[in-house]
PDB file of C-alpha atoms in Angstrom:
ATOM      1  CA  UNK A   1       0.000   0.000   0.000  1.00 81.00           C
ATOM      2  CA  UNK A   2       1.260   3.492  -0.869  1.00 91.00           C
ATOM      3  CA  UNK A   3       0.688   6.693   1.060  1.00 95.00           C
ATOM      4  CA  UNK A   4       1.538  10.378   1.097  1.00 96.00           C
ATOM      5  CA  UNK A   5       3.058  11.786   4.289  1.00 97.00           C
ATOM      6  CA  UNK A   6       4.072  15.453   4.423  1.00 97.00           C
ATOM      7  CA  UNK A   7       5.083  17.407   7.517  1.00 98.00           C
ATOM      8  CA  UNK A   8       5.492  21.181   7.426  1.00 98.00           C
ATOM      9  CA  UNK A   9       6.010  23.755  10.145  1.00 98.00           C
ATOM     10  CA  UNK A  10       4.425  27.185   9.901  1.00 97.00           C
ATOM     11  CA  UNK A  11       5.187  30.231  12.074  1.00 96.00           C
ATOM     12  CA  UNK A  12       1.470  30.751  12.739  1.00 96.00           C
ATOM     13  CA  UNK A  13      -0.821  29.552  15.560  1.00 95.00           C
ATOM     14  CA  UNK A  14      -2.886  26.377  15.037  1.00 96.00           C
ATOM     15  CA  UNK A  15      -6.189  28.294  14.913  1.00 95.00           C
ATOM     16  CA  UNK A  16      -4.929  30.380  11.985  1.00 95.00           C
ATOM     17  CA  UNK A  17      -3.655  27.311  10.100  1.00 96.00           C
ATOM     18  CA  UNK A  18      -6.953  25.534  10.829  1.00 96.00           C
ATOM     19  CA  UNK A  19      -8.884  28.435   9.330  1.00 95.00           C
ATOM     20  CA  UNK A  20      -6.720  28.441   6.193  1.00 95.00           C
ATOM     21  CA  UNK A  21      -7.199  24.710   5.579  1.00 96.00           C
ATOM     22  CA  UNK A  22     -10.923  24.546   6.435  1.00 97.00           C
ATOM     23  CA  UNK A  23     -12.437  27.837   5.241  1.00 95.00           C
ATOM     24  CA  UNK A  24     -14.098  27.158   1.845  1.00 95.00           C
ATOM     25  CA  UNK A  25     -13.167  30.660   0.663  1.00 93.00           C
ATOM     26  CA  UNK A  26      -9.476  30.183   1.521  1.00 94.00           C
ATOM     27  CA  UNK A  27      -8.953  26.590   0.326  1.00 95.00           C
ATOM     28  CA  UNK A  28      -8.848  27.485  -3.407  1.00 94.00           C
ATOM     29  CA  UNK A  29      -6.194  30.119  -2.688  1.00 93.00           C
ATOM     30  CA  UNK A  30      -3.629  27.619  -1.419  1.00 94.00           C
ATOM     31  CA  UNK A  31      -4.649  24.739  -3.665  1.00 91.00           C
ATOM     32  CA  UNK A  32      -4.108  27.016  -6.689  1.00 83.00           C
ATOM     33  CA  UNK A  33      -0.431  26.010  -6.656  1.00 77.00           C
ATOM     34  CA  UNK A  34      -1.620  22.442  -7.319  1.00 69.00           C
ATOM     35  CA  UNK A  35      -4.772  21.479  -9.210  1.00 69.00           C
ATOM     36  CA  UNK A  36      -6.689  24.506  -7.890  1.00 77.00           C
ATOM     37  CA  UNK A  37      -9.481  22.565  -6.215  1.00 87.00           C
ATOM     38  CA  UNK A  38     -12.394  24.399  -4.669  1.00 92.00           C
ATOM     39  CA  UNK A  39     -14.679  22.687  -2.178  1.00 95.00           C
ATOM     40  CA  UNK A  40     -18.389  22.446  -2.901  1.00 96.00           C
ATOM     41  CA  UNK A  41     -20.637  21.697   0.069  1.00 97.00           C
ATOM     42  CA  UNK A  42     -17.752  21.456   2.556  1.00 97.00           C
ATOM     43  CA  UNK A  43     -18.307  21.909   6.301  1.00 97.00           C
ATOM     44  CA  UNK A  44     -16.304  20.683   9.279  1.00 97.00           C
ATOM     45  CA  UNK A  45     -19.186  18.489  10.429  1.00 97.00           C
ATOM     46  CA  UNK A  46     -18.825  14.704  10.586  1.00 98.00           C
ATOM     47  CA  UNK A  47     -20.972  13.073   7.905  1.00 98.00           C
ATOM     48  CA  UNK A  48     -20.863  16.045   5.522  1.00 98.00           C
ATOM     49  CA  UNK A  49     -20.405  14.909   1.929  1.00 98.00           C
ATOM     50  CA  UNK A  50     -18.686  17.369  -0.380  1.00 97.00           C
ATOM     51  CA  UNK A  51     -16.735  17.619  -3.605  1.00 97.00           C
ATOM     52  CA  UNK A  52     -13.396  19.081  -4.550  1.00 94.00           C
ATOM     53  CA  UNK A  53     -13.695  20.516  -8.033  1.00 94.00           C
ATOM     54  CA  UNK A  54     -10.503  21.193  -9.979  1.00 90.00           C
ATOM     55  CA  UNK A  55      -9.645  21.871 -13.593  1.00 87.00           C
ATOM     56  CA  UNK A  56     -10.305  18.696 -15.605  1.00 87.00           C
ATOM     57  CA  UNK A  57      -7.358  16.954 -17.234  1.00 84.00           C
ATOM     58  CA  UNK A  58      -7.279  14.263 -19.932  1.00 85.00           C
ATOM     59  CA  UNK A  59      -8.673  11.116 -18.314  1.00 80.00           C
ATOM     60  CA  UNK A  60      -9.895  12.937 -15.182  1.00 83.00           C
ATOM     61  CA  UNK A  61     -13.105  14.939 -14.665  1.00 88.00           C
ATOM     62  CA  UNK A  62     -11.464  17.113 -12.008  1.00 89.00           C
ATOM     63  CA  UNK A  63     -14.028  16.076  -9.386  1.00 94.00           C
ATOM     64  CA  UNK A  64     -13.311  14.201  -6.166  1.00 95.00           C
ATOM     65  CA  UNK A  65     -16.104  13.074  -3.846  1.00 97.00           C
ATOM     66  CA  UNK A  66     -15.424  13.213  -0.100  1.00 97.00           C
ATOM     67  CA  UNK A  67     -17.063  12.684   3.280  1.00 98.00           C
ATOM     68  CA  UNK A  68     -15.949  14.214   6.571  1.00 98.00           C
ATOM     69  CA  UNK A  69     -15.063  11.321   8.899  1.00 98.00           C
ATOM     70  CA  UNK A  70     -13.626  13.038  11.980  1.00 98.00           C
ATOM     71  CA  UNK A  71     -13.163  16.581  13.259  1.00 98.00           C
ATOM     72  CA  UNK A  72     -11.383  17.867  16.353  1.00 98.00           C
ATOM     73  CA  UNK A  73     -10.970  21.604  15.884  1.00 97.00           C
ATOM     74  CA  UNK A  74      -8.227  22.872  15.621  1.00 96.00           C
ATOM     75  CA  UNK A  75      -6.171  19.689  15.595  1.00 98.00           C
ATOM     76  CA  UNK A  76      -7.668  17.076  13.245  1.00 98.00           C
ATOM     77  CA  UNK A  77      -9.686  16.863  10.044  1.00 98.00           C
ATOM     78  CA  UNK A  78     -10.132  13.463   8.417  1.00 98.00           C
ATOM     79  CA  UNK A  79     -12.133  12.779   5.246  1.00 98.00           C
ATOM     80  CA  UNK A  80     -12.595  10.115   2.578  1.00 98.00           C
ATOM     81  CA  UNK A  81     -11.404  10.859  -0.960  1.00 96.00           C
ATOM     82  CA  UNK A  82     -12.628   9.148  -4.148  1.00 95.00           C
ATOM     83  CA  UNK A  83     -12.527  10.058  -7.802  1.00 92.00           C
ATOM     84  CA  UNK A  84     -16.010  10.923  -9.052  1.00 92.00           C
ATOM     85  CA  UNK A  85     -15.619   8.191 -11.675  1.00 88.00           C
ATOM     86  CA  UNK A  86     -15.176   5.520  -9.000  1.00 87.00           C
ATOM     87  CA  UNK A  87     -12.143   3.579  -7.927  1.00 85.00           C
ATOM     88  CA  UNK A  88     -10.748   3.008  -4.495  1.00 90.00           C
ATOM     89  CA  UNK A  89     -11.725   5.132  -1.529  1.00 95.00           C
ATOM     90  CA  UNK A  90      -8.704   6.633   0.183  1.00 96.00           C
ATOM     91  CA  UNK A  91      -8.437   8.778   3.288  1.00 98.00           C
ATOM     92  CA  UNK A  92      -6.922  12.199   3.956  1.00 97.00           C
ATOM     93  CA  UNK A  93      -6.003  13.576   7.379  1.00 98.00           C
ATOM     94  CA  UNK A  94      -4.780  17.011   8.439  1.00 98.00           C
ATOM     95  CA  UNK A  95      -3.151  17.012  11.876  1.00 98.00           C
ATOM     96  CA  UNK A  96      -2.188  20.292  13.524  1.00 98.00           C
ATOM     97  CA  UNK A  97      -0.203  20.611  16.716  1.00 98.00           C
ATOM     98  CA  UNK A  98       1.448  23.544  18.459  1.00 97.00           C
ATOM     99  CA  UNK A  99       5.170  23.587  17.784  1.00 97.00           C
ATOM    100  CA  UNK A 100       7.244  26.325  19.387  1.00 94.00           C
ATOM    101  CA  UNK A 101       5.489  29.565  18.525  1.00 94.00           C
ATOM    102  CA  UNK A 102       3.884  28.049  15.438  1.00 97.00           C
ATOM    103  CA  UNK A 103       2.191  24.910  14.128  1.00 98.00           C
ATOM    104  CA  UNK A 104       3.372  21.544  12.883  1.00 98.00           C
ATOM    105  CA  UNK A 105       1.022  20.456  10.095  1.00 98.00           C
ATOM    106  CA  UNK A 106       0.980  16.795   9.090  1.00 98.00           C
ATOM    107  CA  UNK A 107      -0.773  15.771   5.877  1.00 98.00           C
ATOM    108  CA  UNK A 108      -1.471  12.068   5.355  1.00 98.00           C
ATOM    109  CA  UNK A 109      -3.267  10.502   2.407  1.00 97.00           C
ATOM    110  CA  UNK A 110      -3.505   6.736   2.796  1.00 96.00           C
ATOM    111  CA  UNK A 111      -5.106   3.759   1.090  1.00 95.00           C
ATOM    112  CA  UNK A 112      -3.483   3.626  -2.357  1.00 93.00           C
ATOM    113  CA  UNK A 113      -3.200   0.013  -3.575  1.00 92.00           C
ATOM    114  CA  UNK A 114      -1.332  -1.714  -6.372  1.00 90.00           C
ATOM    115  CA  UNK A 115       0.757  -0.223  -9.153  1.00 90.00           C
ATOM    116  CA  UNK A 116      -1.937   2.320 -10.047  1.00 86.00           C
ATOM    117  CA  UNK A 117      -2.121   3.446  -6.436  1.00 87.00           C
ATOM    118  CA  UNK A 118       1.657   3.751  -6.269  1.00 90.00           C
ATOM    119  CA  UNK A 119       1.697   6.093  -9.275  1.00 87.00           C
ATOM    120  CA  UNK A 120      -1.321   8.052  -8.030  1.00 87.00           C
ATOM    121  CA  UNK A 121       0.404   8.595  -4.668  1.00 90.00           C
ATOM    122  CA  UNK A 122       3.554   9.802  -6.449  1.00 89.00           C
ATOM    123  CA  UNK A 123       1.647  12.255  -8.646  1.00 86.00           C
ATOM    124  CA  UNK A 124      -0.582  13.564  -5.854  1.00 89.00           C
ATOM    125  CA  UNK A 125       2.345  13.672  -3.432  1.00 91.00           C
ATOM    126  CA  UNK A 126       4.301  16.102  -5.602  1.00 91.00           C
ATOM    127  CA  UNK A 127       1.224  18.293  -6.094  1.00 91.00           C
ATOM    128  CA  UNK A 128       0.420  18.301  -2.344  1.00 93.00           C
ATOM    129  CA  UNK A 129       4.036  19.078  -1.462  1.00 94.00           C
ATOM    130  CA  UNK A 130       3.895  22.160  -3.702  1.00 94.00           C
ATOM    131  CA  UNK A 131       0.569  23.286  -2.190  1.00 94.00           C
ATOM    132  CA  UNK A 132       1.853  22.914   1.369  1.00 96.00           C
ATOM    133  CA  UNK A 133       5.276  24.427   0.646  1.00 95.00           C
ATOM    134  CA  UNK A 134       4.225  27.378  -1.525  1.00 94.00           C
ATOM    135  CA  UNK A 135       0.441  27.818  -1.523  1.00 94.00           C
ATOM    136  CA  UNK A 136      -0.463  27.452   2.148  1.00 96.00           C
ATOM    137  CA  UNK A 137       2.393  29.624   3.490  1.00 96.00           C
ATOM    138  CA  UNK A 138       1.366  32.418   1.087  1.00 94.00           C
ATOM    139  CA  UNK A 139      -2.240  32.301   2.330  1.00 94.00           C
ATOM    140  CA  UNK A 140      -1.114  32.193   5.964  1.00 95.00           C
ATOM    141  CA  UNK A 141       1.125  35.212   5.390  1.00 93.00           C
ATOM    142  CA  UNK A 142      -1.797  37.089   3.783  1.00 91.00           C
ATOM    143  CA  UNK A 143      -4.110  36.425   6.737  1.00 89.00           C
ATOM    144  CA  UNK A 144      -4.013  39.251   9.228  1.00 74.00           C
ATOM    145  CA  UNK A 145      -3.984  38.846  12.992  1.00 63.00           C
ATOM    146  CA  UNK A 146      -7.792  38.738  13.011  1.00 57.00           C
ATOM    147  CA  UNK A 147      -7.806  35.820  10.546  1.00 58.00           C
ATOM    148  CA  UNK A 148      -9.042  37.889   7.623  1.00 63.00           C
ATOM    149  CA  UNK A 149      -7.233  38.429   4.346  1.00 68.00           C
ATOM    150  CA  UNK A 150      -5.271  41.632   4.221  1.00 63.00           C
ATOM    151  CA  UNK A 151      -6.425  44.006   1.469  1.00 59.00           C
ATOM    152  CA  UNK A 152      -4.246  43.957  -1.623  1.00 56.00           C
ATOM    153  CA  UNK A 153      -1.932  46.918  -2.012  1.00 42.00           C
ATOM    154  CA  UNK A 154      -3.328  49.470  -4.487  1.00 37.00           C
TER     155      UNK A 154
END
């Protein structure tokens, strides 16, 4: 079985990181460095079914169907992840923990099987690494102390 495991540290408090990774208006801003997915119907309530909608690519509709499995704000979000066209159901978890004056963010995506799963984990892993290394820090830096986006400079 293949998996994606990424750990990043951000110089921001867990509540601010939580907001960036769970606010439907902010998610597309940091995922834009990857496939640019936007959530549709997302809420941090166990049992909520939602979709991530990204730009379609050859052989992929761009839609992933998910269900929220576990929430412990501001430390854990776990949800299922399945291509709209079917296939295996995998699982994504965001774990946040205080680390020094910031947050350690752990991203796990598990449940990839066989050769196809191995390649899917490799492809998604590189995309997720870019989103968590470039996209999320940019959004966190743009969030003011009150957790709102700073206005763009004129």
